[in-house]
PDB file of C-alpha atoms and ligand atoms in Angstrom:
ATOM      1  CA  MET C   1     -13.589  59.806 -16.342  1.00  0.00           C
ATOM      2  CA  PRO C   2      -9.764  60.326 -16.022  1.00  0.00           C
ATOM      3  CA  ASN C   3      -7.882  59.746 -18.964  1.00  0.00           C
ATOM      4  CA  GLU C   4      -5.165  57.076 -17.970  1.00  0.00           C
ATOM      5  CA  THR C   5      -2.644  55.924 -20.317  1.00  0.00           C
ATOM      6  CA  ARG C   6      -1.870  52.177 -19.521  1.00  0.00           C
ATOM      7  CA  ARG C   7      -0.059  49.654 -21.504  1.00  0.00           C
ATOM      8  CA  ASP C   8      -3.404  48.738 -23.098  1.00  0.00           C
ATOM      9  CA  GLY C   9      -3.820  52.288 -24.345  1.00  0.00           C
ATOM     10  CA  PRO C  10      -5.826  55.399 -22.945  1.00  0.00           C
ATOM     11  CA  THR C  11      -9.476  54.008 -23.881  1.00  0.00           C
ATOM     12  CA  ALA C  12      -9.009  50.765 -22.521  1.00  0.00           C
ATOM     13  CA  VAL C  13     -11.862  49.528 -20.701  1.00  0.00           C
ATOM     14  CA  HIS C  14     -10.306  47.653 -17.672  1.00  0.00           C
ATOM     15  CA  GLN C  15     -12.539  44.507 -16.504  1.00  0.00           C
ATOM     16  CA  LYS C  16     -13.255  42.245 -13.816  1.00  0.00           C
ATOM     17  CA  ILE C  17     -11.652  38.937 -14.774  1.00  0.00           C
ATOM     18  CA  LEU C  18     -11.679  35.668 -13.198  1.00  0.00           C
ATOM     19  CA  ILE C  19      -8.949  33.110 -14.093  1.00  0.00           C
ATOM     20  CA  LEU C  20      -9.409  29.458 -13.507  1.00  0.00           C
ATOM     21  CA  GLY C  21      -6.124  28.466 -12.945  1.00  0.00           C
ATOM     22  CA  GLY C  22      -3.703  26.050 -11.763  1.00  0.00           C
ATOM     23  CA  THR C  23      -1.051  26.049 -14.511  1.00  0.00           C
ATOM     24  CA  ALA C  24       2.121  28.006 -15.721  1.00  0.00           C
ATOM     25  CA  GLU C  25      -0.091  29.716 -18.426  1.00  0.00           C
ATOM     26  CA  ALA C  26      -2.330  30.922 -15.860  1.00  0.00           C
ATOM     27  CA  ARG C  27       0.240  32.695 -13.595  1.00  0.00           C
ATOM     28  CA  GLU C  28       1.821  34.518 -16.804  1.00  0.00           C
ATOM     29  CA  LEU C  29      -1.820  35.440 -18.105  1.00  0.00           C
ATOM     30  CA  ALA C  30      -2.433  36.881 -14.525  1.00  0.00           C
ATOM     31  CA  GLN C  31       0.711  38.993 -14.395  1.00  0.00           C
ATOM     32  CA  LYS C  32       0.255  40.391 -17.836  1.00  0.00           C
ATOM     33  CA  LEU C  33      -3.741  41.468 -17.014  1.00  0.00           C
ATOM     34  CA  VAL C  34      -2.831  42.860 -13.574  1.00  0.00           C
ATOM     35  CA  GLU C  35      -0.071  44.847 -15.490  1.00  0.00           C
ATOM     36  CA  ASP C  36      -2.749  46.074 -18.007  1.00  0.00           C
ATOM     37  CA  GLY C  37      -4.607  47.443 -15.300  1.00  0.00           C
ATOM     38  CA  HIS C  38      -7.369  44.527 -15.059  1.00  0.00           C
ATOM     39  CA  ALA C  39      -9.049  43.632 -11.881  1.00  0.00           C
ATOM     40  CA  VAL C  40      -7.850  39.927 -11.841  1.00  0.00           C
ATOM     41  CA  THR C  41      -8.988  36.922  -9.650  1.00  0.00           C
ATOM     42  CA  THR C  42      -7.167  33.452  -9.932  1.00  0.00           C
ATOM     43  CA  SER C  43      -9.305  30.415  -8.713  1.00  0.00           C
ATOM     44  CA  LEU C  44      -7.140  27.119  -7.715  1.00  0.00           C
ATOM     45  CA  ALA C  45      -8.635  24.120  -6.675  1.00  0.00           C
ATOM     46  CA  GLY C  46      -6.550  23.774  -3.665  1.00  0.00           C
ATOM     47  CA  ARG C  47      -4.839  20.521  -4.566  1.00  0.00           C
ATOM     48  CA  THR C  48      -1.378  21.461  -3.582  1.00  0.00           C
ATOM     49  CA  LEU C  49      -0.382  22.417  -0.051  1.00  0.00           C
ATOM     50  CA  ASP C  50       1.886  25.136  -1.593  1.00  0.00           C
ATOM     51  CA  PRO C  51       0.982  26.452  -4.724  1.00  0.00           C
ATOM     52  CA  ILE C  52       3.213  29.237  -6.349  1.00  0.00           C
ATOM     53  CA  LEU C  53       0.653  32.332  -6.275  1.00  0.00           C
ATOM     54  CA  PRO C  54      -0.015  34.421  -9.202  1.00  0.00           C
ATOM     55  CA  ALA C  55      -0.301  37.963  -9.199  1.00  0.00           C
ATOM     56  CA  GLY C  56      -3.640  39.496  -8.228  1.00  0.00           C
ATOM     57  CA  GLU C  57      -6.373  38.242  -5.915  1.00  0.00           C
ATOM     58  CA  ILE C  58      -6.551  34.508  -5.200  1.00  0.00           C
ATOM     59  CA  ARG C  59      -9.351  32.306  -4.158  1.00  0.00           C
ATOM     60  CA  ILE C  60      -9.035  28.413  -3.416  1.00  0.00           C
ATOM     61  CA  GLY C  61     -11.107  25.619  -3.541  1.00  0.00           C
ATOM     62  CA  GLY C  62     -14.107  24.171  -5.723  1.00  0.00           C
ATOM     63  CA  PHE C  63     -17.221  26.469  -6.181  1.00  0.00           C
ATOM     64  CA  GLY C  64     -19.661  23.578  -6.149  1.00  0.00           C
ATOM     65  CA  GLY C  65     -20.160  22.664  -9.352  1.00  0.00           C
ATOM     66  CA  ALA C  66     -21.310  24.750 -12.269  1.00  0.00           C
ATOM     67  CA  GLU C  67     -24.151  26.455 -10.421  1.00  0.00           C
ATOM     68  CA  GLY C  68     -21.876  27.482  -7.742  1.00  0.00           C
ATOM     69  CA  LEU C  69     -19.374  28.710 -10.386  1.00  0.00           C
ATOM     70  CA  ALA C  70     -22.265  30.796 -11.875  1.00  0.00           C
ATOM     71  CA  THR C  71     -23.468  32.148  -8.604  1.00  0.00           C
ATOM     72  CA  TYR C  72     -19.986  33.197  -7.961  1.00  0.00           C
ATOM     73  CA  LEU C  73     -19.604  34.938 -11.151  1.00  0.00           C
ATOM     74  CA  ARG C  74     -22.949  36.836 -10.453  1.00  0.00           C
ATOM     75  CA  GLU C  75     -22.154  37.809  -6.948  1.00  0.00           C
ATOM     76  CA  ASN C  76     -18.652  38.920  -7.727  1.00  0.00           C
ATOM     77  CA  THR C  77     -19.768  40.787 -10.818  1.00  0.00           C
ATOM     78  CA  PHE C  78     -17.219  39.204 -13.266  1.00  0.00           C
ATOM     79  CA  THR C  79     -17.333  40.441 -16.789  1.00  0.00           C
ATOM     80  CA  ARG C  80     -15.156  37.816 -18.348  1.00  0.00           C
ATOM     81  CA  ILE C  81     -13.916  34.243 -17.560  1.00  0.00           C
ATOM     82  CA  ILE C  82     -10.785  32.729 -18.807  1.00  0.00           C
ATOM     83  CA  ASP C  83     -10.374  28.830 -18.267  1.00  0.00           C
ATOM     84  CA  ALA C  84      -6.570  28.422 -18.203  1.00  0.00           C
ATOM     85  CA  THR C  85      -6.720  25.004 -16.483  1.00  0.00           C
ATOM     86  CA  HIS C  86      -4.868  21.775 -17.353  1.00  0.00           C
ATOM     87  CA  PRO C  87      -5.965  20.105 -20.359  1.00  0.00           C
ATOM     88  CA  PHE C  88      -6.733  17.030 -18.427  1.00  0.00           C
ATOM     89  CA  ALA C  89      -8.752  19.254 -15.929  1.00  0.00           C
ATOM     90  CA  ARG C  90     -12.177  18.321 -17.776  1.00  0.00           C
ATOM     91  CA  ARG C  91     -14.581  19.047 -15.074  1.00  0.00           C
ATOM     92  CA  ILE C  92     -13.911  22.363 -14.101  1.00  0.00           C
ATOM     93  CA  SER C  93     -13.735  23.194 -18.005  1.00  0.00           C
ATOM     94  CA  GLU C  94     -17.325  21.867 -18.698  1.00  0.00           C
ATOM     95  CA  ASN C  95     -18.721  23.744 -15.425  1.00  0.00           C
ATOM     96  CA  ALA C  96     -17.064  26.925 -16.961  1.00  0.00           C
ATOM     97  CA  ILE C  97     -18.789  26.540 -20.227  1.00  0.00           C
ATOM     98  CA  LYS C  98     -22.084  25.877 -18.488  1.00  0.00           C
ATOM     99  CA  ALA C  99     -21.876  28.823 -15.883  1.00  0.00           C
ATOM    100  CA  SER C 100     -20.850  31.109 -18.903  1.00  0.00           C
ATOM    101  CA  ALA C 101     -24.090  30.127 -20.746  1.00  0.00           C
ATOM    102  CA  GLU C 102     -26.216  30.812 -17.674  1.00  0.00           C
ATOM    103  CA  THR C 103     -24.727  33.747 -16.621  1.00  0.00           C
ATOM    104  CA  GLY C 104     -23.841  35.428 -20.262  1.00  0.00           C
ATOM    105  CA  VAL C 105     -20.101  35.907 -18.867  1.00  0.00           C
ATOM    106  CA  THR C 106     -17.751  35.860 -21.733  1.00  0.00           C
ATOM    107  CA  LEU C 107     -15.775  32.593 -21.676  1.00  0.00           C
ATOM    108  CA  GLU C 108     -12.116  32.159 -23.051  1.00  0.00           C
ATOM    109  CA  GLN C 109     -10.208  29.026 -23.321  1.00  0.00           C
ATOM    110  CA  ILE C 110      -6.479  28.621 -23.235  1.00  0.00           C
ATOM    111  CA  VAL C 111      -5.902  25.390 -25.034  1.00  0.00           C
ATOM    112  CA  ARG C 112      -2.588  23.970 -24.859  1.00  0.00           C
ATOM    113  CA  PRO C 113      -1.177  22.205 -28.110  1.00  0.00           C
ATOM    114  CA  ARG C 114      -0.373  18.826 -27.516  1.00  0.00           C
ATOM    115  CA  TRP C 115       2.851  17.120 -27.916  1.00  0.00           C
ATOM    116  CA  GLN C 116       3.844  15.797 -31.235  1.00  0.00           C
ATOM    117  CA  LYS C 117       5.673  12.653 -31.607  1.00  0.00           C
ATOM    118  CA  GLN C 118       9.602  13.135 -32.598  1.00  0.00           C
ATOM    119  CA  PRO C 119      11.932  11.073 -34.218  1.00  0.00           C
ATOM    120  CA  GLY C 120      13.356   8.586 -31.579  1.00  0.00           C
ATOM    121  CA  ASP C 121      10.180   8.582 -29.560  1.00  0.00           C
ATOM    122  CA  ARG C 122       9.204   5.179 -28.757  1.00  0.00           C
ATOM    123  CA  TRP C 123       5.478   6.331 -28.075  1.00  0.00           C
ATOM    124  CA  ARG C 124       2.537   3.970 -27.456  1.00  0.00           C
ATOM    125  CA  PRO C 125      -0.811   6.195 -27.581  1.00  0.00           C
ATOM    126  CA  VAL C 126      -3.698   4.963 -25.350  1.00  0.00           C
ATOM    127  CA  SER C 127      -7.215   6.591 -24.671  1.00  0.00           C
ATOM    128  CA  THR C 128      -7.252   5.023 -21.083  1.00  0.00           C
ATOM    129  CA  LEU C 129      -5.362   4.596 -18.065  1.00  0.00           C
ATOM    130  CA  GLU C 130      -6.720   0.913 -18.224  1.00  0.00           C
ATOM    131  CA  GLN C 131      -5.206   0.524 -21.378  1.00  0.00           C
ATOM    132  CA  ALA C 132      -1.812   1.733 -20.451  1.00  0.00           C
ATOM    133  CA  ALA C 133      -2.003  -0.348 -17.386  1.00  0.00           C
ATOM    134  CA  ASP C 134      -2.732  -3.629 -19.850  1.00  0.00           C
ATOM    135  CA  LEU C 135       0.092  -2.423 -21.880  1.00  0.00           C
ATOM    136  CA  LEU C 136       2.891  -2.763 -19.448  1.00  0.00           C
ATOM    137  CA  PRO C 137       4.924  -5.920 -19.153  1.00  0.00           C
ATOM    138  CA  SER C 138       5.419  -8.212 -16.620  1.00  0.00           C
ATOM    139  CA  GLY C 139       8.557  -7.054 -14.671  1.00  0.00           C
ATOM    140  CA  ALA C 140       8.628  -3.754 -15.835  1.00  0.00           C
ATOM    141  CA  THR C 141       9.780  -0.613 -13.576  1.00  0.00           C
ATOM    142  CA  VAL C 142       7.340   2.048 -14.391  1.00  0.00           C
ATOM    143  CA  PHE C 143       7.410   5.868 -14.023  1.00  0.00           C
ATOM    144  CA  LEU C 144       4.039   7.023 -13.210  1.00  0.00           C
ATOM    145  CA  ALA C 145       4.223  10.716 -13.805  1.00  0.00           C
ATOM    146  CA  LEU C 146       0.487  11.433 -13.380  1.00  0.00           C
ATOM    147  CA  GLY C 147      -1.600  13.054 -10.780  1.00  0.00           C
ATOM    148  CA  ARG C 148      -2.648  11.249  -7.725  1.00  0.00           C
ATOM    149  CA  GLN C 149      -6.200  10.640  -9.189  1.00  0.00           C
ATOM    150  CA  TYR C 150      -4.509   8.676 -12.107  1.00  0.00           C
ATOM    151  CA  LEU C 151      -3.253   5.662 -10.088  1.00  0.00           C
ATOM    152  CA  ASP C 152      -5.857   3.470  -9.362  1.00  0.00           C
ATOM    153  CA  ALA C 153      -5.871   1.711 -12.682  1.00  0.00           C
ATOM    154  CA  PHE C 154      -2.208   0.439 -12.099  1.00  0.00           C
ATOM    155  CA  LYS C 155      -2.682  -1.021  -8.881  1.00  0.00           C
ATOM    156  CA  PRO C 156      -3.859  -4.186  -9.908  1.00  0.00           C
ATOM    157  CA  ARG C 157      -0.536  -4.875 -11.520  1.00  0.00           C
ATOM    158  CA  THR C 158       1.336  -6.555  -8.950  1.00  0.00           C
ATOM    159  CA  ASP C 159       3.855  -7.707 -11.394  1.00  0.00           C
ATOM    160  CA  CYS C 160       5.583  -4.378 -11.928  1.00  0.00           C
ATOM    161  CA  ARG C 161       7.303  -1.822  -9.907  1.00  0.00           C
ATOM    162  CA  PHE C 162       5.986   1.692  -9.846  1.00  0.00           C
ATOM    163  CA  ILE C 163       7.895   5.150  -9.020  1.00  0.00           C
ATOM    164  CA  VAL C 164       5.253   7.622  -8.438  1.00  0.00           C
ATOM    165  CA  ARG C 165       6.094  11.244  -8.459  1.00  0.00           C
ATOM    166  CA  MET C 166       3.894  13.541  -6.302  1.00  0.00           C
ATOM    167  CA  VAL C 167       4.020  17.360  -5.582  1.00  0.00           C
ATOM    168  CA  ASP C 168       2.847  16.630  -1.661  1.00  0.00           C
ATOM    169  CA  ALA C 169       3.742  13.451   0.098  1.00  0.00           C
ATOM    170  CA  PRO C 170       0.880  11.173   0.165  1.00  0.00           C
ATOM    171  CA  ASP C 171      -1.279  10.898   3.705  1.00  0.00           C
ATOM    172  CA  LYS C 172      -1.881   7.197   3.233  1.00  0.00           C
ATOM    173  CA  PRO C 173      -0.289   4.258   1.589  1.00  0.00           C
ATOM    174  CA  LEU C 174      -0.706   4.324  -2.218  1.00  0.00           C
ATOM    175  CA  GLY C 175      -1.916   0.801  -2.215  1.00  0.00           C
ATOM    176  CA  PHE C 176       0.747  -0.479  -4.974  1.00  0.00           C
ATOM    177  CA  PHE C 177       2.231  -3.967  -4.331  1.00  0.00           C
ATOM    178  CA  ASP C 178       5.576  -2.623  -4.971  1.00  0.00           C
ATOM    179  CA  TYR C 179       6.342   1.124  -5.181  1.00  0.00           C
ATOM    180  CA  ALA C 180       8.089   4.150  -4.346  1.00  0.00           C
ATOM    181  CA  VAL C 181       7.341   7.694  -4.087  1.00  0.00           C
ATOM    182  CA  ILE C 182       9.514  10.514  -5.329  1.00  0.00           C
ATOM    183  CA  LEU C 183       8.499  13.696  -4.151  1.00  0.00           C
ATOM    184  CA  GLY C 184       8.737  16.917  -6.188  1.00  0.00           C
ATOM    185  CA  LYS C 185       7.758  18.744  -9.478  1.00  0.00           C
ATOM    186  CA  PRO C 186       8.893  17.677 -12.805  1.00  0.00           C
ATOM    187  CA  ALA C 187      12.303  18.878 -13.858  1.00  0.00           C
ATOM    188  CA  SER C 188      12.761  21.314 -16.766  1.00  0.00           C
ATOM    189  CA  ASP C 189      16.250  19.770 -17.462  1.00  0.00           C
ATOM    190  CA  PRO C 190      15.846  16.713 -19.201  1.00  0.00           C
ATOM    191  CA  SER C 191      19.325  15.515 -18.162  1.00  0.00           C
ATOM    192  CA  GLN C 192      17.955  15.476 -14.445  1.00  0.00           C
ATOM    193  CA  GLU C 193      15.056  13.741 -15.674  1.00  0.00           C
ATOM    194  CA  SER C 194      16.985  10.979 -17.436  1.00  0.00           C
ATOM    195  CA  ASP C 195      19.324  10.771 -14.419  1.00  0.00           C
ATOM    196  CA  LEU C 196      16.369  10.108 -12.065  1.00  0.00           C
ATOM    197  CA  MET C 197      15.017   7.682 -14.438  1.00  0.00           C
ATOM    198  CA  THR C 198      18.326   5.828 -14.514  1.00  0.00           C
ATOM    199  CA  ALA C 199      18.885   5.814 -10.764  1.00  0.00           C
ATOM    200  CA  HIS C 200      15.123   4.212 -10.343  1.00  0.00           C
ATOM    201  CA  GLY C 201      16.055   1.525 -13.229  1.00  0.00           C
ATOM    202  CA  ILE C 202      12.926   2.674 -15.094  1.00  0.00           C
ATOM    203  CA  THR C 203      11.845   0.665 -18.093  1.00  0.00           C
ATOM    204  CA  HIS C 204       8.809   2.333 -19.117  1.00  0.00           C
ATOM    205  CA  LEU C 205       6.957   5.770 -18.574  1.00  0.00           C
ATOM    206  CA  VAL C 206       3.509   6.360 -18.277  1.00  0.00           C
ATOM    207  CA  ALA C 207       2.446  10.136 -19.249  1.00  0.00           C
ATOM    208  CA  ARG C 208      -0.411  12.312 -20.195  1.00  0.00           C
ATOM    209  CA  ASN C 209      -0.025  14.170 -23.389  1.00  0.00           C
ATOM    210  CA  SER C 210      -0.463  17.377 -21.747  1.00  0.00           C
ATOM    211  CA  GLY C 211       1.548  19.575 -24.027  1.00  0.00           C
ATOM    212  CA  GLY C 212       3.322  22.574 -22.749  1.00  0.00           C
ATOM    213  CA  PRO C 213       6.895  23.148 -21.588  1.00  0.00           C
ATOM    214  CA  ALA C 214       6.588  22.202 -17.957  1.00  0.00           C
ATOM    215  CA  GLY C 215       6.280  18.575 -18.489  1.00  0.00           C
ATOM    216  CA  TYR C 216       8.286  18.081 -21.806  1.00  0.00           C
ATOM    217  CA  ALA C 217      11.611  17.319 -20.091  1.00  0.00           C
ATOM    218  CA  LYS C 218      10.848  13.786 -19.050  1.00  0.00           C
ATOM    219  CA  ILE C 219       9.605  13.009 -22.745  1.00  0.00           C
ATOM    220  CA  ILE C 220      13.144  14.215 -23.859  1.00  0.00           C
ATOM    221  CA  ALA C 221      14.643  12.263 -21.350  1.00  0.00           C
ATOM    222  CA  ALA C 222      12.778   8.909 -22.239  1.00  0.00           C
ATOM    223  CA  ARG C 223      13.508   9.716 -25.763  1.00  0.00           C
ATOM    224  CA  SER C 224      17.350   9.696 -24.995  1.00  0.00           C
ATOM    225  CA  LEU C 225      17.274   6.846 -22.939  1.00  0.00           C
ATOM    226  CA  GLY C 226      15.029   4.889 -25.483  1.00  0.00           C
ATOM    227  CA  LEU C 227      12.643   4.235 -23.315  1.00  0.00           C
ATOM    228  CA  PRO C 228       8.863   3.261 -24.026  1.00  0.00           C
ATOM    229  CA  VAL C 229       6.384   5.972 -23.194  1.00  0.00           C
ATOM    230  CA  ILE C 230       2.623   5.066 -22.895  1.00  0.00           C
ATOM    231  CA  MET C 231       1.214   8.213 -23.592  1.00  0.00           C
ATOM    232  CA  LEU C 232      -2.436   8.816 -22.711  1.00  0.00           C
ATOM    233  CA  GLU C 233      -3.901  11.249 -25.406  1.00  0.00           C
ATOM    234  CA  ARG C 234      -6.554  13.718 -24.816  1.00  0.00           C
ATOM    235  CA  ASP C 235     -10.267  13.305 -26.350  1.00  0.00           C
TER     236      ASP C 235
HETATM  237  P1  LIG M 301     -11.153  18.846 -12.606  1.00  0.00           P
HETATM  238  O1  LIG M 301     -11.432  17.280 -12.442  1.00  0.00           O
HETATM  239  O2  LIG M 301     -11.510  19.329 -13.749  1.00  0.00           O
HETATM  240  O3  LIG M 301     -11.992  19.295 -11.434  1.00  0.00           O
HETATM  241  C1  LIG M 301     -12.702  18.701 -10.408  1.00  0.00           C
HETATM  242  C2  LIG M 301     -13.291  19.678  -9.165  1.00  0.00           C
HETATM  243  O4  LIG M 301     -12.529  20.612  -8.752  1.00  0.00           O
HETATM  244  C3  LIG M 301     -14.066  20.939 -10.207  1.00  0.00           C
HETATM  245  O5  LIG M 301     -15.355  20.179 -10.350  1.00  0.00           O
HETATM  246  C4  LIG M 301     -14.053  21.775  -9.245  1.00  0.00           C
HETATM  247  O6  LIG M 301     -15.037  21.705  -7.997  1.00  0.00           O
HETATM  248  C5  LIG M 301     -12.464  21.656  -8.685  1.00  0.00           C
HETATM  249  N1  LIG M 301     -11.753  22.645  -9.362  1.00  0.00           N
HETATM  250  C6  LIG M 301     -10.901  22.381 -10.290  1.00  0.00           C
HETATM  251  N2  LIG M 301     -10.276  23.181 -10.969  1.00  0.00           N
HETATM  252  C7  LIG M 301     -10.564  24.583  -9.957  1.00  0.00           C
HETATM  253  C8  LIG M 301     -10.184  25.890  -9.833  1.00  0.00           C
HETATM  254  N3  LIG M 301      -9.261  26.353 -10.962  1.00  0.00           N
HETATM  255  N4  LIG M 301     -10.618  26.383  -9.063  1.00  0.00           N
HETATM  256  C9  LIG M 301     -11.391  25.891  -8.407  1.00  0.00           C
HETATM  257  N5  LIG M 301     -12.046  24.809  -8.149  1.00  0.00           N
HETATM  258  C10 LIG M 301     -11.522  24.100  -9.360  1.00  0.00           C
HETATM  259  O7  LIG M 301      -9.712  19.195 -12.259  1.00  0.00           O
HETATM  260  P2  LIG M 301      -8.545  18.468 -11.565  1.00  0.00           P
HETATM  261  O8  LIG M 301      -7.901  17.410 -13.013  1.00  0.00           O
HETATM  262  O9  LIG M 301      -8.735  17.868 -10.397  1.00  0.00           O
HETATM  263  O10 LIG M 301      -7.323  19.800 -11.676  1.00  0.00           O
HETATM  264  C11 LIG M 301      -7.354  20.375 -10.587  1.00  0.00           C
HETATM  265  C12 LIG M 301      -6.699  22.055 -10.481  1.00  0.00           C
HETATM  266  O11 LIG M 301      -5.419  21.434 -10.799  1.00  0.00           O
HETATM  267  C13 LIG M 301      -7.020  22.655 -11.914  1.00  0.00           C
HETATM  268  O12 LIG M 301      -7.205  23.884 -11.626  1.00  0.00           O
HETATM  269  C14 LIG M 301      -6.081  22.369 -12.888  1.00  0.00           C
HETATM  270  O13 LIG M 301      -5.550  23.500 -13.708  1.00  0.00           O
HETATM  271  C15 LIG M 301      -4.858  22.075 -12.150  1.00  0.00           C
HETATM  272  N6  LIG M 301      -3.855  21.184 -12.667  1.00  0.00           N
HETATM  273  C16 LIG M 301      -4.505  19.836 -12.973  1.00  0.00           C
HETATM  274  C17 LIG M 301      -3.394  19.139 -13.456  1.00  0.00           C
HETATM  275  C18 LIG M 301      -4.031  17.703 -13.689  1.00  0.00           C
HETATM  276  O14 LIG M 301      -3.056  16.656 -14.145  1.00  0.00           O
HETATM  277  N7  LIG M 301      -5.215  17.352 -13.821  1.00  0.00           N
HETATM  278  C19 LIG M 301      -2.118  19.087 -13.620  1.00  0.00           C
HETATM  279  C20 LIG M 301      -1.897  20.623 -13.226  1.00  0.00           C
HETATM  280  C21 LIG M 301      -2.489  21.283 -12.718  1.00  0.00           C
HETATM  281  P3  LIG M 301     -16.452  22.284  -7.858  1.00  0.00           P
HETATM  282  O15 LIG M 301     -17.261  21.217  -9.252  1.00  0.00           O
HETATM  283  O16 LIG M 301     -16.748  21.883  -6.580  1.00  0.00           O
HETATM  284  O17 LIG M 301     -16.307  23.788  -8.325  1.00  0.00           O
END
């Protein structure tokens, strides 16, 4: 074998790695592992129309449960799987654990630490979306900074107005009594987030405790505006 010198040393074993992605961390990891000479494939669920693509190979779409993922790992002779999915993406993480156990392919998980409450934060922690919906006072104007699969619990609240942020435009009406859609990703600048909240007359923010820098600007913005945040915590 040629004695190549790479960033991870002359004797490094280059591996065939599947990253379960869809996050900024997954993209950073793919970049690093590709630079280190590994054969990297990132898997995306296909939820967004125009995702930012990581370095290396990409595959898009579900595997068909844990069985499908195990088959994919075997057929493509992966030696390592890294779960770098969003902390609230639970099903794919459970499937990765089962598929790893079934195939013997080593699984690593990138666990993003949750945000911690800071002085000035007015958080109301909840463990379900239904609890979050129940906590909203009548007449509230609510910023739902949640994925589209988290909206249904709020639809019975016909006494509130909802401002819903989405990456891609919905293909049908969302089914709220009173709502508006903001298209786009979260801003990284808290002042942009606070301008947006002020412009829409937001009185309450509903967010998940996702952790990480990408969605934190809205939390800082709510703090600076003194807004209550109904925070869906992780298990
Ligand atoms: P989920 O509920 O855990 O997954 C539902 C199903 O989607 C899985 O069973 C799997 O289908 C498929 N899937 C999920 N992630 C996949 C991936 N990386 N590659 C291939 N298939 C995947 O996940 P989710 O909450 O819908 O999130 C979907 C993706 O969006 C994740 O990759 C996550 O990292 C990313 N994301 C999610 C959020 C969020 O708020 N949940 C935020 C940012 C990014 P099969 O069973 O058919 O394999």
